[in-house]
CSV table of C-alpha atoms in Angstrom, one decimal:
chain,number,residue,atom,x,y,z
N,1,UNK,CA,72.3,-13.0,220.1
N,2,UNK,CA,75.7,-14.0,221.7
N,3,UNK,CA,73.8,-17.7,222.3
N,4,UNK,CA,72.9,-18.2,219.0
N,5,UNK,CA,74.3,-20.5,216.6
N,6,UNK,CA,74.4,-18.4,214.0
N,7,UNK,CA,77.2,-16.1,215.4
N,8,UNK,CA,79.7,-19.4,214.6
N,9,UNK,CA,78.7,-18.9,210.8
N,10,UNK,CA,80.8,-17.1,209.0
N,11,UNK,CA,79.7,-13.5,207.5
N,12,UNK,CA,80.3,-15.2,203.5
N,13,UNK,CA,77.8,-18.0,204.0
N,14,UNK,CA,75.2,-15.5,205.9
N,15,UNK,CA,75.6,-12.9,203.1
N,16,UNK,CA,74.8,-15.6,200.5
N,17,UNK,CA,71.5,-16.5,202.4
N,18,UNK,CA,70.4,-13.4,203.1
N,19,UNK,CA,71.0,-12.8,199.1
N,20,UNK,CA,68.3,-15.6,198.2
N,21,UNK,CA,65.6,-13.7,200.2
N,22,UNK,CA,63.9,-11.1,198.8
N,23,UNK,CA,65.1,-7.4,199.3
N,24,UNK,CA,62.2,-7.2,201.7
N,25,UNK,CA,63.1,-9.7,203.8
N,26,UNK,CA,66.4,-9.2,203.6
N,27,UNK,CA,66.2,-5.9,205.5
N,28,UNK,CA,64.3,-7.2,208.3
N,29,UNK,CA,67.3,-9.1,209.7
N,30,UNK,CA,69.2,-6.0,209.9
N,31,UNK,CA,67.3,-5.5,213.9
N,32,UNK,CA,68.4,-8.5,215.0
N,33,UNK,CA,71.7,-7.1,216.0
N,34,UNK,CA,74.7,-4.6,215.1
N,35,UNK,CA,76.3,-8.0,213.1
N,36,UNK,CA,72.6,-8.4,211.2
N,37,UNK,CA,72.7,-4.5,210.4
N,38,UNK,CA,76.4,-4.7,209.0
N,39,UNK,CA,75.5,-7.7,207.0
N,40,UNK,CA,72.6,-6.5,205.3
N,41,UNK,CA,74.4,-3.5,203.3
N,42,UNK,CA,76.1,-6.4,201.7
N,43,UNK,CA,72.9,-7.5,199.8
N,44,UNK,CA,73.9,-8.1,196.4
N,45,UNK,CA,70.8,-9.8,195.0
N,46,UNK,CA,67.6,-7.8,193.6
N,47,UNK,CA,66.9,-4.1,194.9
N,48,UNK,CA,63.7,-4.1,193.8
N,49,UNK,CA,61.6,-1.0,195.3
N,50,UNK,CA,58.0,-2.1,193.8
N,51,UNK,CA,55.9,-1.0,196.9
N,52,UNK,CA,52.7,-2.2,195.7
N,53,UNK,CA,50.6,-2.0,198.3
N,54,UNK,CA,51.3,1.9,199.0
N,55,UNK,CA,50.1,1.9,195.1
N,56,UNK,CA,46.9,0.2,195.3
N,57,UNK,CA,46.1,3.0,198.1
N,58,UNK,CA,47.0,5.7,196.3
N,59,UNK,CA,45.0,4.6,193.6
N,60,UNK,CA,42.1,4.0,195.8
N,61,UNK,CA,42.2,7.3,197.1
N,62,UNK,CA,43.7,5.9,200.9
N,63,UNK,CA,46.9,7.9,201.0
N,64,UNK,CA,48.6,11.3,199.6
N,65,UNK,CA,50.6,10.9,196.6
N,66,UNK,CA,53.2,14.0,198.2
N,67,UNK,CA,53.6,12.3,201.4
N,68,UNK,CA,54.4,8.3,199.9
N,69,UNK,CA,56.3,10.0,197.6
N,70,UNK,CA,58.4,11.4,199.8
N,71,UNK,CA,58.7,8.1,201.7
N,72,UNK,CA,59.1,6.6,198.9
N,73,UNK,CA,62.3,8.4,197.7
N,74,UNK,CA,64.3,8.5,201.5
N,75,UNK,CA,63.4,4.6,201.6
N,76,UNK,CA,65.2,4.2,198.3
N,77,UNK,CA,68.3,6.5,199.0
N,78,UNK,CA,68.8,5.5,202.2
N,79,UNK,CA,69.2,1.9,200.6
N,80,UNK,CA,71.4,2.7,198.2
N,81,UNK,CA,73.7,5.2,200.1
N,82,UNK,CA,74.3,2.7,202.7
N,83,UNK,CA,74.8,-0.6,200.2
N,84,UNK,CA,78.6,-1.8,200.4
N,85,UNK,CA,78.0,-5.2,198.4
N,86,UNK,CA,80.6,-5.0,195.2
N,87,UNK,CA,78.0,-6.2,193.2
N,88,UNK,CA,73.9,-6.2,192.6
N,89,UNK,CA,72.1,-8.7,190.0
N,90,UNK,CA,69.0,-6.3,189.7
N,91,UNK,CA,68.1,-2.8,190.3
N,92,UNK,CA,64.5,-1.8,189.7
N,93,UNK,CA,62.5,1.1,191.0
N,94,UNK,CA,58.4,1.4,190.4
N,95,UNK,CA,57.1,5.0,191.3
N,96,UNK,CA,55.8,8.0,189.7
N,97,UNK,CA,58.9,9.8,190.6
N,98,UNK,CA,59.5,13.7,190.0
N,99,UNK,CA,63.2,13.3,189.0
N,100,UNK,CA,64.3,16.3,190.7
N,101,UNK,CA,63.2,14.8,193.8
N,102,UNK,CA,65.6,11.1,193.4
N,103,UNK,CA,69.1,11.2,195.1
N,104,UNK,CA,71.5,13.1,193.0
N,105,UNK,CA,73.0,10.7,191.1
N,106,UNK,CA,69.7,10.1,189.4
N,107,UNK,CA,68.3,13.4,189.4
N,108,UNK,CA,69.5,14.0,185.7
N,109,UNK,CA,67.5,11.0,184.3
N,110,UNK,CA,65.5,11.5,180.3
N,111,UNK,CA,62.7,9.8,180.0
N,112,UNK,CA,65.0,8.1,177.1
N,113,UNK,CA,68.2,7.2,177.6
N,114,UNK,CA,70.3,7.4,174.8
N,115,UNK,CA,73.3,4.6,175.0
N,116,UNK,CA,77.0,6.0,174.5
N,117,UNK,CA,78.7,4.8,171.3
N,118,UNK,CA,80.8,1.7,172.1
N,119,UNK,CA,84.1,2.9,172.0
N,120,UNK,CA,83.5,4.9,175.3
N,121,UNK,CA,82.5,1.6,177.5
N,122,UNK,CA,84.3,-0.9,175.7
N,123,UNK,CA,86.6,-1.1,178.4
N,124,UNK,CA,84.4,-2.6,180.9
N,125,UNK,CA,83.9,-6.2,181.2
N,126,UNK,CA,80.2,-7.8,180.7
N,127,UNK,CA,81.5,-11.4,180.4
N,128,UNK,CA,79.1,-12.7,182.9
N,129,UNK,CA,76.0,-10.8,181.6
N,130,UNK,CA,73.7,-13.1,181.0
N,131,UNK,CA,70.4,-11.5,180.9
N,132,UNK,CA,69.8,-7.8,179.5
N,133,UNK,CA,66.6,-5.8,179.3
N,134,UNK,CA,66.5,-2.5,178.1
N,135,UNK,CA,63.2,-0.2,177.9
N,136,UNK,CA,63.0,3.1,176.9
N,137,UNK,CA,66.7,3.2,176.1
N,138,UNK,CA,67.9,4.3,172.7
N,139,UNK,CA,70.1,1.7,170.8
N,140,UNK,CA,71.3,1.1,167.6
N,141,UNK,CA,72.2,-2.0,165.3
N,142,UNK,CA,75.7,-1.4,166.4
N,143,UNK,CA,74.9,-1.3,170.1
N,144,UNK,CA,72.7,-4.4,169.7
N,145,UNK,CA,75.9,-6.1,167.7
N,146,UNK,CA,78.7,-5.4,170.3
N,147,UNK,CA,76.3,-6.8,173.0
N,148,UNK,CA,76.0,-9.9,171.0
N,149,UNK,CA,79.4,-10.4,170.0
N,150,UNK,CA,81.4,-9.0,173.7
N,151,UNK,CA,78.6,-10.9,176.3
N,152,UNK,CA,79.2,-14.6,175.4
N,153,UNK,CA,76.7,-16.2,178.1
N,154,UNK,CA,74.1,-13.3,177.2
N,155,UNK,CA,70.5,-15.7,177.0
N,156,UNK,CA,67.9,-13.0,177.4
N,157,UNK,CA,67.7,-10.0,175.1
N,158,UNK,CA,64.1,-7.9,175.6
N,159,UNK,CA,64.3,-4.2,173.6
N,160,UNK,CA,61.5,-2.4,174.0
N,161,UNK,CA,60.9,1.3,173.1
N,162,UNK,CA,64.0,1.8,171.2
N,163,UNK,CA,63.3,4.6,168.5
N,164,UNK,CA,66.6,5.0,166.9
N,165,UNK,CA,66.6,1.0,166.1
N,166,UNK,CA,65.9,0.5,162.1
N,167,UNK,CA,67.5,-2.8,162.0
N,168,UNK,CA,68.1,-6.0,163.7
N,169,UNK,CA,70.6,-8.4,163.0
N,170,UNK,CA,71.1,-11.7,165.4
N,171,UNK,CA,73.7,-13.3,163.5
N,172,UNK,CA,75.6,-16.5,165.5
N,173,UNK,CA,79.3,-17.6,164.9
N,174,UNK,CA,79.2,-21.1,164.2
N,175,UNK,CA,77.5,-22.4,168.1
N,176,UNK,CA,79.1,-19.2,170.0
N,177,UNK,CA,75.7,-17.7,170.5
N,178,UNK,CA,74.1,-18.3,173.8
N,179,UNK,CA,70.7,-16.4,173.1
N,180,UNK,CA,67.5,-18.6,174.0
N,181,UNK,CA,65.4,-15.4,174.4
N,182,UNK,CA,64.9,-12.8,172.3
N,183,UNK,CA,62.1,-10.4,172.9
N,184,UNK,CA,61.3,-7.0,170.7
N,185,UNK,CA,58.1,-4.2,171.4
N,186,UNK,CA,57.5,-0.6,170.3
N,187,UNK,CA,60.2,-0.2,168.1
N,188,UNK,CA,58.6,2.4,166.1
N,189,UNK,CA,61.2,2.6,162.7
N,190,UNK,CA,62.2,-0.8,163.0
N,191,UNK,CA,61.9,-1.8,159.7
N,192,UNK,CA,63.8,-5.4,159.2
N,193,UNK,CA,64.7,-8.3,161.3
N,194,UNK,CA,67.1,-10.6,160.8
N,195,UNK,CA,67.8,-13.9,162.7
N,196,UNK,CA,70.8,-17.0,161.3
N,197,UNK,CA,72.9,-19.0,162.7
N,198,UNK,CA,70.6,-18.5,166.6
N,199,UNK,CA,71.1,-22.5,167.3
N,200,UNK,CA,70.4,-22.2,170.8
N,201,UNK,CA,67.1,-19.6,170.1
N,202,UNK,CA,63.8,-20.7,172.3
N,203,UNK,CA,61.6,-18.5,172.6
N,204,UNK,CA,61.2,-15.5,170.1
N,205,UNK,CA,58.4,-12.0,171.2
N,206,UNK,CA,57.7,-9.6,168.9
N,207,UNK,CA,55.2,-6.7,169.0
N,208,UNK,CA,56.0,-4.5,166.1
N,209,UNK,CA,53.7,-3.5,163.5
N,210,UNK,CA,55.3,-2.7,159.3
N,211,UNK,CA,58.4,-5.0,159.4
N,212,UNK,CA,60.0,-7.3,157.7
N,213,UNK,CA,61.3,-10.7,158.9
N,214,UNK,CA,63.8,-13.6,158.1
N,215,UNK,CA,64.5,-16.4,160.2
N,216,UNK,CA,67.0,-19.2,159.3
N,217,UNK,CA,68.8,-21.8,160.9
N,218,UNK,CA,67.0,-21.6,164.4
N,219,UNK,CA,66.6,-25.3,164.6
N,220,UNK,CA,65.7,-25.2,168.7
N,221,UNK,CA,63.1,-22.5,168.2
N,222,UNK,CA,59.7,-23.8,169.6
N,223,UNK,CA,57.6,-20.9,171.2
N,224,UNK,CA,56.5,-17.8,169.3
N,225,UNK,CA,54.6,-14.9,170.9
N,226,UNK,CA,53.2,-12.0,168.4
N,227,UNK,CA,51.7,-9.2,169.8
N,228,UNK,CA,48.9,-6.6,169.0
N,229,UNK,CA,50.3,-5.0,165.7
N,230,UNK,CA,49.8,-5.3,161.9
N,231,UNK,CA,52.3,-8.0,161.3
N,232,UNK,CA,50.4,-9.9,163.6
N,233,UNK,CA,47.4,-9.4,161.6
N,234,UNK,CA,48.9,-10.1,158.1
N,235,UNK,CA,50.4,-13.2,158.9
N,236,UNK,CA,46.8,-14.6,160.4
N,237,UNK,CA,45.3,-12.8,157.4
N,238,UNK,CA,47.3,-14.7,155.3
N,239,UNK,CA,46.7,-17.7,156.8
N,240,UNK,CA,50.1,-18.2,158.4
N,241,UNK,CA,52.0,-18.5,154.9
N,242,UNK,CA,54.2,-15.9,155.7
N,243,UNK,CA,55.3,-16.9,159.1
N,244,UNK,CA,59.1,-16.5,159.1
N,245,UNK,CA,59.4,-18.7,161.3
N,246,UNK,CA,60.2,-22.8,160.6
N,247,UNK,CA,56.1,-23.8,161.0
N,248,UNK,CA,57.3,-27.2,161.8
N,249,UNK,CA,59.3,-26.4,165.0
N,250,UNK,CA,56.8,-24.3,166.8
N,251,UNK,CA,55.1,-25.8,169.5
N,252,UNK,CA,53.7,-23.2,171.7
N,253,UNK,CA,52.3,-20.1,169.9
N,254,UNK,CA,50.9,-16.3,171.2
N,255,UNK,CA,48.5,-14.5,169.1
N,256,UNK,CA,46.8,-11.0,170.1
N,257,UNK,CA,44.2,-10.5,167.7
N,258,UNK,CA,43.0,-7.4,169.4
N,259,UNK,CA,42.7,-5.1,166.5
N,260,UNK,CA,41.9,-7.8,163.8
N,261,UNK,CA,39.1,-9.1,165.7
N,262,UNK,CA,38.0,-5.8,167.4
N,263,UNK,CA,37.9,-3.6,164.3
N,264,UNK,CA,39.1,-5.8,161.6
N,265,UNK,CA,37.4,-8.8,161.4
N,266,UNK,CA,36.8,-8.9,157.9
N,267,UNK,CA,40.2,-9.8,157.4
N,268,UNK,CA,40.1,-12.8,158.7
N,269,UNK,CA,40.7,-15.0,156.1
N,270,UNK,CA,37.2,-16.9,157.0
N,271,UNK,CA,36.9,-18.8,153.6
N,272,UNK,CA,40.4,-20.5,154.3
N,273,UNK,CA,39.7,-23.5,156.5
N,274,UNK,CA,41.8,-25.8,154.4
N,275,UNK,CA,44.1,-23.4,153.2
N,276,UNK,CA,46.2,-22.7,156.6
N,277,UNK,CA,49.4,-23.6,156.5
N,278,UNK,CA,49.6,-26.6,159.0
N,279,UNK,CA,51.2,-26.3,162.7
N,280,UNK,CA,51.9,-30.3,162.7
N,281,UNK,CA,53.6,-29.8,166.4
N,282,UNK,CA,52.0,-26.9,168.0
N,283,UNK,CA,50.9,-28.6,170.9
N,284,UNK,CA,49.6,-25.2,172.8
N,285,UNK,CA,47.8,-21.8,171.7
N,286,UNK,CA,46.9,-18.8,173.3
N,287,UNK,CA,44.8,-16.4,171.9
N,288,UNK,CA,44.0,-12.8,173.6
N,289,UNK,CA,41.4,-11.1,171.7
N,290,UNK,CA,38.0,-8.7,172.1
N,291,UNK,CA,35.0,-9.2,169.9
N,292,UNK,CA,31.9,-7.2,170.3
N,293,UNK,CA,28.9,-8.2,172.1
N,294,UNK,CA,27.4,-10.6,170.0
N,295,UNK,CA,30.4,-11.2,167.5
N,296,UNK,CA,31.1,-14.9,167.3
N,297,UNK,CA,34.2,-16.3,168.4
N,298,UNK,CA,34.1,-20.1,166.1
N,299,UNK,CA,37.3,-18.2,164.3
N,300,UNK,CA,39.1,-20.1,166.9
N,301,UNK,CA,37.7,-23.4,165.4
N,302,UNK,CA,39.8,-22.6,162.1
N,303,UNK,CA,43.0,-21.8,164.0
N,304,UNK,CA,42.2,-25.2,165.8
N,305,UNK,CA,42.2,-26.8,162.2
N,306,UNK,CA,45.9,-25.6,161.5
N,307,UNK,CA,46.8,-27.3,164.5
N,308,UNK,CA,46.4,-30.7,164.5
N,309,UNK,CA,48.3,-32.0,167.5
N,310,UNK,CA,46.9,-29.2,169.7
N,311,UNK,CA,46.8,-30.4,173.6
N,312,UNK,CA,45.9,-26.6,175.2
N,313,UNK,CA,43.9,-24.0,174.2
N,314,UNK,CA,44.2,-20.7,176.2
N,315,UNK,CA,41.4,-17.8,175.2
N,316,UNK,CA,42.1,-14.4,177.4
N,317,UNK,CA,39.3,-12.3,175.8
N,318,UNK,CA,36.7,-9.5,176.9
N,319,UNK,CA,33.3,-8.7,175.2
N,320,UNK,CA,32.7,-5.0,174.3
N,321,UNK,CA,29.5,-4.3,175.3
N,322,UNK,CA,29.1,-1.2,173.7
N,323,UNK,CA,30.6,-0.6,170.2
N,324,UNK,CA,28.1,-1.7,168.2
N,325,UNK,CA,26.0,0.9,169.9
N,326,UNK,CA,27.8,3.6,169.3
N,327,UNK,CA,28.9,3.3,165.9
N,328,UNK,CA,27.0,0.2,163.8
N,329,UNK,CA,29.7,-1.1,161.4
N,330,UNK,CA,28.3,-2.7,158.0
N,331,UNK,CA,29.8,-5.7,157.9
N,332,UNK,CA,28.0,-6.5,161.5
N,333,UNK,CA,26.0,-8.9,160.9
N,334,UNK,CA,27.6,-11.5,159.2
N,335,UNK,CA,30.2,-11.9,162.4
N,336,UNK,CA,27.4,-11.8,164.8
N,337,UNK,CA,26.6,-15.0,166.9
N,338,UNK,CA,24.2,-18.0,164.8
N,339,UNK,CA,24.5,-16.4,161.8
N,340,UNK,CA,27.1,-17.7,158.1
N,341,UNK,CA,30.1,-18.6,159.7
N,342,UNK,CA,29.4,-21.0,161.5
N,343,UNK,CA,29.2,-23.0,158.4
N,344,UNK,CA,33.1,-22.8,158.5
N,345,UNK,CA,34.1,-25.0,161.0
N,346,UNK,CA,30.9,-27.8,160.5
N,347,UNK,CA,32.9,-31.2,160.7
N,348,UNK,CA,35.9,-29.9,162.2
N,349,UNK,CA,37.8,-32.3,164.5
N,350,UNK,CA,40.2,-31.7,167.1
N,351,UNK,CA,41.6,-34.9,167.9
N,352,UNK,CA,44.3,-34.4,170.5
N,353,UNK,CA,42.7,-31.1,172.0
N,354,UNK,CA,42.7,-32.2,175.9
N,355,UNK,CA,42.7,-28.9,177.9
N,356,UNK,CA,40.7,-25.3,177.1
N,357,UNK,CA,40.7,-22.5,179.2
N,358,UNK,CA,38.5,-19.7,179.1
N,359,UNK,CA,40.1,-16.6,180.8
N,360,UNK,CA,37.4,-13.6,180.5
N,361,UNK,CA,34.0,-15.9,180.5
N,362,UNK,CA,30.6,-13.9,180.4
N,363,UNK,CA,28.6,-16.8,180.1
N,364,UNK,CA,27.1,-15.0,176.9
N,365,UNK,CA,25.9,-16.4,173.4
N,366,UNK,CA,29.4,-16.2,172.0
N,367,UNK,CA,30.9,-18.3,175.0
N,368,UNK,CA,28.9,-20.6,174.9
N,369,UNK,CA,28.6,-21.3,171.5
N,370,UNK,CA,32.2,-21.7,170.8
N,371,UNK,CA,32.4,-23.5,174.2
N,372,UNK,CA,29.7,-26.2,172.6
N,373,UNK,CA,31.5,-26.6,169.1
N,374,UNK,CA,34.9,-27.2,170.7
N,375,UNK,CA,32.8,-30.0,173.7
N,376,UNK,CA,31.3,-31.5,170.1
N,377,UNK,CA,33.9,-31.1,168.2
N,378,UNK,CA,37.0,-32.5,170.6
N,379,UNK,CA,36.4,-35.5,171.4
N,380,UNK,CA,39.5,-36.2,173.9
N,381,UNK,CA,38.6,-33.3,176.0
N,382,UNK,CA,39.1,-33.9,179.5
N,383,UNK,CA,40.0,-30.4,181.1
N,384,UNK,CA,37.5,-27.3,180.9
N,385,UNK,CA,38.3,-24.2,182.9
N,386,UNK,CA,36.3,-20.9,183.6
N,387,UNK,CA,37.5,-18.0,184.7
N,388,UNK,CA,35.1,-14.4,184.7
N,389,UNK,CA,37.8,-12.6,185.6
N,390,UNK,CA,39.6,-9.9,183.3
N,391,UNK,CA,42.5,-11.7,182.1
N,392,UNK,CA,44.0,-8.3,181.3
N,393,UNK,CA,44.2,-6.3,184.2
N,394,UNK,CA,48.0,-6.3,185.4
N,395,UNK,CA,49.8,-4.7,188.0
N,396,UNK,CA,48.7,-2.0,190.5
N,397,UNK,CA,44.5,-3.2,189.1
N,398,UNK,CA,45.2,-7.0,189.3
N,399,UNK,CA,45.8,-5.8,193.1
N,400,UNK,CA,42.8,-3.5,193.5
N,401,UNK,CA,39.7,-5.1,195.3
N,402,UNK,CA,37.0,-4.7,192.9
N,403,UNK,CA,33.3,-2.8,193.3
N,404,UNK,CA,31.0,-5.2,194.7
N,405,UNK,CA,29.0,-4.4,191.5
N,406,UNK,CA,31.7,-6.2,189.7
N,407,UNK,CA,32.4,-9.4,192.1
N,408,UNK,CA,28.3,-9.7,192.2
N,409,UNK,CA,28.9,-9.8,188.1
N,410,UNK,CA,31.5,-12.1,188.2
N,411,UNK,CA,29.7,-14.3,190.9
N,412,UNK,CA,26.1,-14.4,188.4
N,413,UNK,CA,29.1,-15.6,185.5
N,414,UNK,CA,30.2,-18.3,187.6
N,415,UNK,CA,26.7,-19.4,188.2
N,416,UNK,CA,25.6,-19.3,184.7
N,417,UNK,CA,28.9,-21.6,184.3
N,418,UNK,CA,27.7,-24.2,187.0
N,419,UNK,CA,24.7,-24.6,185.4
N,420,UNK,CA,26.4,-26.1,181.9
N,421,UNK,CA,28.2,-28.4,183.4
N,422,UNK,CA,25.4,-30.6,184.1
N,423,UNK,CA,25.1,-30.8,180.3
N,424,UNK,CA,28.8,-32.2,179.7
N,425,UNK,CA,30.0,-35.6,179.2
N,426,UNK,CA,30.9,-37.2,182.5
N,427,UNK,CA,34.5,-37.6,181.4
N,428,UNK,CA,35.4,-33.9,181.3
N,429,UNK,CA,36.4,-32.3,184.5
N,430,UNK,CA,34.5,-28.9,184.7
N,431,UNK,CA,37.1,-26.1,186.4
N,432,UNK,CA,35.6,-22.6,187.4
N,433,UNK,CA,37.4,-20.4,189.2
């Protein structure tokens, strides 16, 4: 390695390009030579110990949990014992861990962390933070507030799991407040939220269920995502009225209408087609959703009616096969596929609607029904895309090879697919995947 050029580079420059690799690669370089192996303990990007392949094993049976664990654990403290960078920007391990078993300074971990008061880490200096996600860690109000007010470039805020938080105040000092994102799950007492003065607020998660909300002066706020929960299903129910959200601003919008259209479709607020209050510049939708086998799926027409300058539509659904085998619910047949409510979305017209995709297809009377009210019904369509494929597995299953009983199901839903698109207009472009 004496030859090579990169020995006239200085040790700064190859630090800071060896940060802008992944960890992975990152620690390859540290066999190249004695220089290489020094330079590498100076990593001070993302140690991130995801080893998802040994997990896709071990969930297929291929390998001993003991043994990868074990692995697993020296791999990790032999990273961090050797480390000598000053700084990381990410630390995030992905295991089924016994916590006696983790190097000692994390062998005392909870399951929850519970976050000191303030005044015993006010003295250290989170200027620079601009990102913080904290799951499973038990904050307060007050905790919430002193991040807000002491990290003046902080942009992302994600709580999740926090079950001490029973209120939320995101309060900006005249344009002081960086926050763009602002994400909150599973917060189980969270009772109010309260969101002023956020002028540089984006992008706004929630997935809570009983809560209250109040959203004012958020003038840059233009993507909403609400998640599976019963806020989520009383402002649909109520046919967004009681969004808190300025209606007018949103232009890409998340809705998981699991429960509502799983167990609770009867509170859709089918007779309300002209009622909705009107999304005048949502120009995307995504909708994640399971209906029974059967159970129609034209609801979407009537969200498509509150949205009249709609460009993307994005369904991630599955069909359950089997509930309505096992236990018969009374108000069955009206939802089911053909039968009254269809009548709801008869003359509907979705002007601007140019792209639909349909994540989860089955190639089953609901599909295709909806899919040949929206072909009918938009007449500017030029994108359709397929896709038989859950849309909700994630993680160590999105990696998993499937049984061949389920590719060969997957494959007959692709063919079933093929054989519409001889029956669509010539100017729609006919995607399956």
């Amino acid at each position: 390695m004496d030859s090579d050029l990169s020995n006239k580079i200085p040790d700064e420059i190859l630090t800071c390009i060896l940060s802008r690799l992944s960890m992975k690669d990152a620690a390859k370089t540290s066999v190249l030579s004695r220089r290489w192996e020094i330079l590498w303990k100076f990593y001070n990007s993302c140690l991130d110990f995801d080893d998802m392949e040994t997990k896709v094993l071990l969930f297929q049976g291929q390998k001993q949990f003991d043994m990868e664990e074990e692995k697993y654990i020296r791999w990790v403290n032999q990273v961090v014992v050797s480390h000598r960078g000053s700084t990381i920007e990410q630390f995030r391990v992905s295991f089924d861990l016994e916590r006696n078993k983790l190097w000692k300074p994390f062998k005392d971990m909870d399951e929850m962390y519970s976050f000191p008061t303030p005044w015993r880490w006010l003295g250290h200096d989170l200027k620079s933070l601009t990102s913080l996600r904290l799951e499973s860690v038990n904050v307060t109000e007050q905790h919430v507030s002193y991040f807000l007010s002491d990290c003046p470039l902080l942009e992302e805020l994600s709580i999740a799991g926090a079950p001490s938080l029973c209120k939320l105040r995101v309060v900006g000092h005249q344009s002081s407040l960086k926050l763009k994102y602002l994400e909150i799950r599973d917060c189980s007492v969270l009772k109010n939220v309260e969101v002023s003065a956020a002028k540089n607020l984006v992008y706004f998660c929630q997935g809570l269920f009983a809560t209250k909300m109040h959203f004012q002066d958020v003038p840059k706020l233009s993507s909403v995502s609400l998640e599976r929960g019963d806020y989520t299903d009383h402002l649909v129910a109520t046919s967004f009225k009681e969004l808190p959200f300025p209606v007018s601003q949103l232009q890409m919008l998340k809705l998981d209408l699991f429960d509502m259209m799983c167990f609770r479709p009867f509170m859709f607020p089918w007779e309300a087609r002209k009622k909705f209050a009107q999304l005048t510049n949502l120009h995307q939708l995504e909708l994640s959703f399971v209906v029974l086998n059967e159970q129609s799926m034209l609801f979407v027409g009537l969200l498509l009616c509150a949205s009249p300058r709609l460009h993307k539509l994005v369904l991630k659904y599955q069909i359950d096969w089997y509930a309505t085998e096992i236990q018969p619910y009374a108000w069955w047949v009206d939802f089911r596929v053909g039968k009254t409510h269809w009548k709801q979305v008869v003359g509907c017209k979705y002007e601007c609607l140019k792209e639909v995709e349909f994540l989860g297809w089955n190639g089953l009377k609901a599909d295709v029904e909806l899919l040949t009210h929206l072909i009918g019904a938009a007449e500017s369509l030029e994108v359709i895309t397929i896709d038989p494929c859950d849309p909700f597995r994630v993680g160590v299953q999105k990696a998993l090879t499937q049984p061949p009983k389920v590719i060969a199901a997957e494959e007959d839903d692709r063919n079933r697919a093929r054989e519409l698109e001889a029956k669509l207009p010539q100017t729609i472009k006919f995607v399956v995947l």
